[in-house]
Amino acid sequence: MRTVYLDNNATTRTAPEVVEAMLPFFSDSYGNPSSMHSFGGKVARHVREARERVAALLNADPAEILFTSCGTESDNAAIMGTLQSYPDKRHFIMSRVEHPAVLNVGHHLRARGYRVTELGVDGEGRLDLEEFRNALDDDTALVSIMAANNETGVLFPIETIARLTRERGIPFHSDAVQAVGKIPLDMKKIPVDMLSLSGHKLHAPKGIGALYIRKGTRFTPFLVGGHQEAGKRGGTENVPAIVALGKAAELALHHMGEENGRVRALRDRLERELLRRIPNSLRNGSEQERLPNTTSISFEYVEGESILLMMDAEGICASSGSACTSGSLEPSHVLRAMGVPFTAAHGSIRFSLSVYNTDEDVDHVIAKLPPIIQRIRDISPFWKDYKAGKPLSALLAGGAGDHGHSH
Ligand code: PLP
């Protein structure tokens, strides 16, 4: 059966060129880049080249790129490293829709006595800049706001945020794991202090990430050990993965135009046709300020998990905006923060495309999904009640009403 992979915000295919580039570092070129001999030195040259390539993608200086093991490590290193550098400041600001790699660090900090401000978003998933400005104070050690949301693709105004924090002399970190490689990010134009990225979201393998640290930013190492990474992160370098990330960054520079042209057009057609063909469907998040590859669509009165299972049977891979925990389907924190009604949040599906997707992939989903939704609705008590014009009270009493959403 053909696989239609539309879950690229979860992870991407490793590009064949990337696999090819990393292979020699598993076999002949296995030296340690820190070694004094030329066998290791040859490997160090490739690490250097990879650093240059990642820097080029961000228009940064290679010395500003720190290789890490993943996006989660980059986020943790940025936040914990900065807070350690400013031990007297006890206030941390983030948004309510951050990825758990930031959100749960914030919650952990709150449990350790930090004052943590979680900024809300509007119904379109956008931040209120006035609320943000008011949250900054003299005790603020760090602001961490994502560049693009992983569920909705909504973009945050990180250039403006960076200018506002800079005016106040407050460090600013941005989790750009979903943005890097999809939209241009120029560190000469965006005065952010730190920015996280992850290889497996841009066609490099899993287990490699990077953190951009602007020259002059105070940073205390998160992984304490050897002198690798200019003393900013201990641990022998993951050379094959670093080389892979360098190659993926180089490819991303070439693919950026296609991502914002062909991929965006594919995404737009998919979204337009699904919204047109399926009654009671709606897009989550701002239409304009969005990554080119992502759409989050809610199909009212159906459960996302049922949709995923039935799409899976047709070879379609996507994600839902809810997680099955303790028997009840909890809508994601992102959709809850946006105030998406529970009847819609439960049936939300994220489709995320990449340069490997084709017109045929989109045709397949457009053909298969409408009858799937209809079949689920035919057996859904939610849908029957809705069609009969009845209130949902009986079904909501089962716990879903907790979220305060009504329809
Ligand atoms: N931040 C965002 C916005 C993400 O989407 C992800 C991955 O889903 C991460 C951080 C974590 O990246 P990694 O899987 O490399 O740890």
Coordinates of C-alpha atoms and ligand atoms in Angstrom, one line a residue:
M1 CA 0.0 0.0 0.0
R2 CA 1.2 3.5 -0.8
T3 CA 2.2 5.6 2.2
V4 CA 1.2 9.2 2.1
Y5 CA 3.4 10.8 4.8
L6 CA 1.8 14.1 6.1
D7 CA 3.4 14.1 9.5
N8 CA 6.6 16.1 8.9
N9 CA 6.2 18.2 12.0
A10 CA 6.6 14.9 14.0
T11 CA 9.7 13.9 12.0
T12 CA 11.0 13.9 8.4
R13 CA 12.5 11.5 6.0
T14 CA 16.3 11.7 6.2
A15 CA 17.3 13.0 2.8
P16 CA 19.2 10.5 0.7
E17 CA 22.0 13.1 0.2
V18 CA 22.2 13.4 3.9
V19 CA 22.5 9.6 4.5
E20 CA 25.3 9.5 1.8
A21 CA 27.1 12.4 3.5
M22 CA 27.2 10.7 6.9
L23 CA 28.1 7.2 6.0
P24 CA 31.9 7.5 5.8
F25 CA 31.9 8.7 9.4
F26 CA 30.5 5.3 10.5
S27 CA 33.3 3.4 8.6
D28 CA 36.6 4.8 7.4
S29 CA 36.5 8.2 9.1
Y30 CA 35.8 7.1 12.7
G31 CA 38.4 9.4 14.3
N32 CA 37.7 11.6 17.3
P33 CA 37.7 15.2 16.2
S34 CA 39.5 16.2 19.4
S35 CA 42.5 13.9 18.8
M36 CA 45.9 15.4 18.1
H37 CA 46.6 13.1 15.2
S38 CA 45.8 13.9 11.6
F39 CA 43.3 10.9 11.4
G40 CA 41.1 12.8 14.0
G41 CA 42.0 16.2 12.5
K42 CA 40.5 15.1 9.2
V43 CA 37.2 14.4 10.9
A44 CA 37.4 17.8 12.8
R45 CA 37.5 19.5 9.4
H46 CA 34.1 18.0 8.5
V47 CA 32.7 19.1 11.8
R48 CA 33.9 22.6 11.1
E49 CA 32.3 22.5 7.6
A50 CA 29.0 21.3 9.1
R51 CA 29.1 24.2 11.6
E52 CA 29.7 26.6 8.7
R53 CA 26.7 25.1 6.8
V54 CA 24.3 25.4 9.8
A55 CA 25.6 29.0 10.4
A56 CA 24.9 29.8 6.7
L57 CA 21.3 28.7 7.0
L58 CA 20.8 31.2 9.9
N59 CA 23.2 33.8 8.5
A60 CA 25.2 33.5 11.7
D61 CA 28.8 33.1 12.5
P62 CA 30.0 29.4 12.8
A63 CA 31.3 30.2 16.3
E64 CA 27.7 30.9 17.4
I65 CA 26.6 27.4 16.6
L66 CA 26.6 24.8 19.4
F67 CA 25.8 21.2 18.4
T68 CA 23.5 19.3 20.8
S69 CA 21.7 15.9 20.9
C70 CA 18.2 17.2 20.0
G71 CA 15.8 20.1 20.1
T72 CA 14.8 19.3 23.6
E73 CA 18.5 19.6 24.7
S74 CA 18.9 22.9 22.9
D75 CA 15.8 24.3 24.7
N76 CA 16.9 22.9 28.1
A77 CA 20.5 24.2 27.6
A78 CA 19.3 27.6 26.6
I79 CA 16.9 28.0 29.5
M80 CA 18.9 26.4 32.3
G81 CA 22.2 27.8 31.1
T82 CA 20.8 31.4 31.1
L83 CA 19.2 31.1 34.5
Q84 CA 22.4 29.8 35.9
S85 CA 24.2 32.9 34.4
Y86 CA 21.7 35.2 36.1
P87 CA 21.3 33.7 39.6
D88 CA 19.7 36.8 41.1
K89 CA 16.8 37.0 38.7
R90 CA 13.9 34.7 39.4
H91 CA 11.3 35.4 36.7
F92 CA 10.8 33.4 33.5
I93 CA 8.4 34.2 30.7
M94 CA 7.1 31.7 28.1
S95 CA 3.9 31.2 26.1
R96 CA 1.2 28.8 27.0
V97 CA 1.5 27.0 23.6
E98 CA 5.3 26.1 23.8
H99 CA 6.4 22.6 23.0
P100 CA 6.8 20.4 26.2
A101 CA 10.6 20.9 25.8
V102 CA 10.1 24.4 27.0
L103 CA 6.7 24.3 28.7
N104 CA 7.7 21.5 31.1
V105 CA 11.0 23.2 31.9
G106 CA 8.9 26.3 32.9
H107 CA 6.7 24.1 35.1
H108 CA 9.8 22.6 36.7
L109 CA 11.2 26.0 37.4
R110 CA 7.9 27.1 39.0
A111 CA 8.1 24.1 41.3
R112 CA 11.7 25.2 42.2
G113 CA 10.4 28.7 43.3
Y114 CA 10.7 30.7 40.1
R115 CA 8.0 33.1 39.1
V116 CA 6.8 31.9 35.7
T117 CA 4.6 33.9 33.4
E118 CA 2.7 31.9 30.8
L119 CA 1.4 34.2 28.0
G120 CA -1.9 33.3 26.5
V121 CA -2.9 33.4 22.8
D122 CA -6.1 34.5 21.0
G123 CA -8.4 32.3 19.0
E124 CA -6.1 32.4 16.0
G125 CA -3.1 31.2 18.2
R126 CA -1.5 34.7 18.2
L127 CA 0.3 36.3 21.1
D128 CA -0.9 39.6 22.6
L129 CA 2.2 41.8 22.4
E130 CA 0.8 44.3 24.9
E131 CA 0.4 41.6 27.4
F132 CA 4.0 40.5 26.6
R133 CA 5.4 44.0 27.1
N134 CA 3.6 44.3 30.4
A135 CA 5.0 41.0 31.7
L136 CA 8.6 42.1 31.4
D137 CA 10.1 43.4 34.6
D138 CA 13.5 44.0 36.2
D139 CA 13.5 40.5 37.7
T140 CA 13.0 38.8 34.3
A141 CA 16.0 36.5 33.7
L142 CA 14.8 35.1 30.3
V143 CA 12.0 35.1 27.8
S144 CA 11.4 31.9 25.7
I145 CA 8.9 32.1 22.9
M146 CA 8.7 29.7 20.0
A147 CA 9.2 30.9 16.4
A148 CA 6.4 28.6 15.0
N149 CA 3.9 26.4 16.8
N150 CA 4.3 22.7 16.0
E151 CA 0.5 22.0 16.0
T152 CA -0.9 24.9 14.1
G153 CA 2.1 26.2 12.3
V154 CA 1.3 29.7 13.6
L155 CA 4.3 32.1 13.5
F156 CA 5.2 34.3 16.4
P157 CA 6.7 37.8 15.9
I158 CA 10.1 36.9 17.2
E159 CA 11.8 39.9 15.5
T160 CA 9.5 42.3 17.5
I161 CA 9.9 40.3 20.7
A162 CA 13.7 40.3 20.3
R163 CA 13.7 44.1 19.9
L164 CA 11.5 44.6 22.9
T165 CA 13.6 42.3 25.1
R166 CA 16.8 43.9 23.8
E167 CA 15.6 47.4 24.8
R168 CA 15.1 46.1 28.3
G169 CA 18.4 44.1 28.4
I170 CA 16.6 40.8 28.9
P171 CA 17.9 37.6 27.2
F172 CA 15.5 36.1 24.6
H173 CA 15.5 32.4 23.5
S174 CA 13.3 31.1 20.7
D175 CA 12.5 27.5 20.0
A176 CA 12.6 27.5 16.2
V177 CA 12.6 23.7 15.9
Q178 CA 9.6 23.9 13.5
A179 CA 10.7 27.0 11.7
V180 CA 14.3 26.3 10.7
G181 CA 14.5 25.1 7.1
K182 CA 10.9 26.1 6.4
I183 CA 11.1 29.8 6.5
P184 CA 14.1 32.1 6.3
L185 CA 15.6 33.1 9.6
D186 CA 18.4 35.7 9.5
M187 CA 20.3 36.2 12.8
K188 CA 21.7 39.5 11.5
K189 CA 18.1 40.8 11.3
I190 CA 16.4 39.1 14.2
P191 CA 18.2 40.1 17.4
V192 CA 17.4 36.9 19.3
D193 CA 20.1 35.8 21.8
M194 CA 19.5 32.1 21.4
L195 CA 17.6 29.9 19.0
S196 CA 17.0 26.1 19.0
L197 CA 16.8 23.8 16.1
S198 CA 16.5 20.0 15.6
G199 CA 17.9 17.9 12.7
H200 CA 15.1 15.4 12.3
K201 CA 12.6 18.2 11.5
L202 CA 14.7 19.2 8.4
H203 CA 15.6 15.9 6.8
A204 CA 18.6 15.1 9.0
P205 CA 18.4 12.1 11.4
K206 CA 17.0 12.0 14.9
G207 CA 19.3 12.7 17.8
I208 CA 21.1 15.9 16.5
G209 CA 20.2 19.5 17.2
A210 CA 21.9 22.8 17.5
L211 CA 21.6 26.0 19.6
Y212 CA 22.5 29.3 18.1
I213 CA 24.1 31.5 20.8
R214 CA 24.8 35.1 19.8
K215 CA 28.3 36.3 20.5
G216 CA 28.5 38.0 23.9
T217 CA 25.5 36.1 25.3
R218 CA 26.1 34.8 28.9
F219 CA 25.8 31.0 28.8
T220 CA 26.7 28.4 31.4
P221 CA 27.2 24.9 30.1
F222 CA 24.2 22.5 30.6
L223 CA 26.3 19.4 30.0
V224 CA 29.4 19.7 32.0
G225 CA 32.3 17.6 30.9
G226 CA 35.2 17.9 28.4
H227 CA 36.3 20.9 26.5
Q228 CA 34.3 20.1 23.3
E229 CA 32.1 22.7 21.6
A230 CA 34.5 25.5 22.7
G231 CA 33.8 24.5 26.4
K232 CA 30.1 25.0 26.0
R233 CA 29.0 21.3 26.0
G234 CA 31.0 18.3 27.2
G235 CA 30.7 15.0 25.3
T236 CA 32.5 13.5 22.3
E237 CA 30.8 15.0 19.2
N238 CA 28.3 12.8 17.3
V239 CA 30.2 13.3 14.1
P240 CA 28.0 11.4 11.6
A241 CA 24.9 13.3 12.8
I242 CA 26.7 16.6 12.9
V243 CA 27.8 16.1 9.3
A244 CA 24.2 15.1 8.5
L245 CA 22.9 18.2 10.0
G246 CA 25.4 20.3 8.0
K247 CA 24.3 18.6 4.8
A248 CA 20.6 19.0 5.7
A249 CA 21.1 22.7 6.4
E250 CA 22.8 23.1 3.0
L251 CA 19.8 21.4 1.3
A252 CA 17.3 23.5 3.2
L253 CA 18.8 26.6 1.8
H254 CA 18.2 25.3 -1.7
H255 CA 14.7 23.9 -0.8
M256 CA 13.4 27.0 1.0
G257 CA 11.9 28.5 -2.2
E258 CA 10.2 25.2 -3.0
E259 CA 8.9 24.9 0.5
N260 CA 7.3 28.4 0.3
G261 CA 6.1 27.8 -3.3
R262 CA 5.2 24.3 -4.3
V263 CA 4.7 22.9 -0.7
R264 CA 2.6 25.9 0.4
A265 CA 0.4 25.4 -2.7
L266 CA 0.0 21.7 -1.9
R267 CA -0.9 22.6 1.7
D268 CA -3.4 25.3 0.6
R269 CA -5.1 22.9 -1.9
L270 CA -5.4 20.2 0.8
E271 CA -6.8 22.6 3.3
R272 CA -9.2 24.3 0.9
E273 CA -10.6 21.0 -0.5
L274 CA -11.1 19.4 2.9
L275 CA -12.8 22.5 4.3
R276 CA -15.0 22.6 1.2
R277 CA -15.9 18.9 1.0
I278 CA -16.4 18.1 4.7
P279 CA -19.2 19.9 6.6
N280 CA -18.5 21.2 10.1
S281 CA -14.8 21.4 9.5
L282 CA -12.6 24.4 10.4
R283 CA -9.0 25.5 10.4
N284 CA -7.2 26.0 13.7
G285 CA -4.9 29.1 13.8
S286 CA -4.2 32.1 11.7
E287 CA -4.4 31.6 7.9
Q288 CA -1.7 34.1 7.0
E289 CA 1.0 34.1 9.7
R290 CA 1.8 30.4 9.4
L291 CA 4.4 27.9 8.3
P292 CA 4.0 27.0 4.6
N293 CA 3.7 23.2 5.3
T294 CA 1.2 22.9 8.2
T295 CA -2.5 22.9 8.5
S296 CA -4.5 21.9 11.6
I297 CA -8.2 21.1 10.8
S298 CA -11.0 20.3 13.2
F299 CA -13.7 17.9 12.2
E300 CA -16.5 18.6 14.6
Y301 CA -18.2 15.8 16.5
V302 CA -15.7 13.1 15.7
E303 CA -12.6 11.8 17.6
G304 CA -9.2 12.5 16.2
E305 CA -8.0 9.0 17.2
S306 CA -10.7 7.4 15.1
I307 CA -9.8 9.5 12.1
L308 CA -6.1 8.7 12.5
L309 CA -6.8 4.9 12.6
M310 CA -9.1 5.0 9.6
M311 CA -6.6 7.2 7.6
D312 CA -3.8 4.8 8.7
A313 CA -5.8 2.0 7.0
E314 CA -5.6 4.1 3.8
G315 CA -1.8 4.6 4.2
I316 CA -2.2 8.2 5.4
C317 CA 0.1 9.4 8.2
A318 CA -0.9 12.5 10.2
S319 CA -1.3 13.5 13.9
S320 CA -4.2 14.4 16.1
G321 CA -4.5 17.4 18.4
S322 CA -5.4 15.3 21.4
A323 CA -3.7 12.7 23.5
C324 CA -5.4 9.6 24.9
T325 CA -4.6 9.8 28.6
S326 CA -6.3 7.9 31.4
G327 CA -9.2 6.9 29.2
S328 CA -10.4 10.4 28.3
L329 CA -9.3 12.2 25.2
E330 CA -7.7 15.4 26.3
P331 CA -7.5 18.1 23.7
S332 CA -3.9 19.4 23.3
H333 CA -2.8 22.3 25.5
V334 CA -2.4 24.4 22.3
L335 CA -6.0 24.0 21.2
R336 CA -7.2 24.6 24.7
A337 CA -5.1 27.8 25.0
M338 CA -6.7 29.0 21.8
G339 CA -10.2 28.3 23.2
V340 CA -11.1 25.9 20.4
P341 CA -14.5 24.4 21.5
F342 CA -14.2 20.9 22.8
T343 CA -16.4 19.5 20.1
A344 CA -13.9 20.7 17.5
A345 CA -10.6 20.2 19.5
H346 CA -11.3 16.5 19.9
G347 CA -11.5 16.0 16.1
S348 CA -8.5 18.0 15.2
I349 CA -5.9 16.6 12.8
R350 CA -2.6 18.1 11.9
F351 CA -1.3 17.6 8.4
S352 CA 2.3 18.6 7.8
L353 CA 4.0 18.4 4.4
S354 CA 7.5 18.4 3.1
V355 CA 9.3 18.8 -0.2
Y356 CA 8.8 15.0 -0.7
N357 CA 5.0 15.4 -1.0
T358 CA 3.3 15.4 -4.4
D359 CA 0.0 16.3 -6.0
E360 CA -0.9 12.6 -5.9
D361 CA -0.5 12.6 -2.1
V362 CA -3.0 15.5 -1.7
D363 CA -5.4 13.9 -4.2
H364 CA -5.3 10.7 -2.1
V365 CA -6.3 12.5 1.1
I366 CA -8.9 14.6 -0.6
A367 CA -10.5 11.4 -2.0
K368 CA -10.3 9.2 1.2
L369 CA -10.9 11.6 4.1
P370 CA -14.5 12.9 3.4
P371 CA -16.0 9.3 3.4
I372 CA -14.0 8.5 6.5
I373 CA -15.4 11.4 8.4
Q374 CA -18.9 10.5 7.2
R375 CA -18.6 6.9 8.3
I376 CA -17.4 8.0 11.8
R377 CA -20.2 10.5 12.1
D378 CA -22.8 8.0 11.1
I379 CA -22.0 6.1 14.3
S380 CA -21.3 9.1 16.5
P381 CA -23.8 10.0 19.2
F382 CA -22.3 13.5 19.2
W383 CA -23.1 14.0 15.6
K384 CA -26.6 12.5 16.0
D385 CA -27.4 14.9 18.8
Y386 CA -26.0 17.8 16.8
K387 CA -28.1 16.9 13.8
A388 CA -31.2 16.5 16.0
G389 CA -30.5 19.9 17.4
K390 CA -30.1 18.5 20.9
P391 CA -27.7 19.9 23.5
L392 CA -24.5 17.9 24.1
S393 CA -25.0 18.0 27.9
A394 CA -25.4 14.2 28.4
L395 CA -22.2 13.4 26.6
L396 CA -20.3 16.3 28.0
A397 CA -21.1 15.2 31.5
G398 CA -18.5 12.4 31.0
G399 CA -15.7 14.8 31.9
A400 CA -15.1 16.7 28.7
G401 CA -17.0 19.6 30.2
D402 CA -14.1 20.2 32.6
H403 CA -12.4 22.4 30.0
G404 CA -15.1 24.9 30.2
H405 CA -15.8 24.8 26.5
S406 CA -19.3 24.8 25.3
H407 CA -20.8 24.8 21.9
Ligands
PLP1 N1 10.3 22.1 20.0 C1 9.3 22.0 19.0 C2 8.5 23.2 18.6 C3 9.1 20.7 18.5 O1 8.1 20.6 17.6 C4 9.9 19.6 18.9 C5 9.6 18.3 18.4 O2 8.5 17.9 18.2 C6 10.9 19.9 19.9 C7 11.1 21.1 20.4 C8 11.8 18.8 20.4 O3 12.7 18.4 19.4 P1 13.5 17.0 19.6 O4 12.5 15.9 19.2 O5 14.6 17.1 18.6 O6 13.9 16.9 21.0

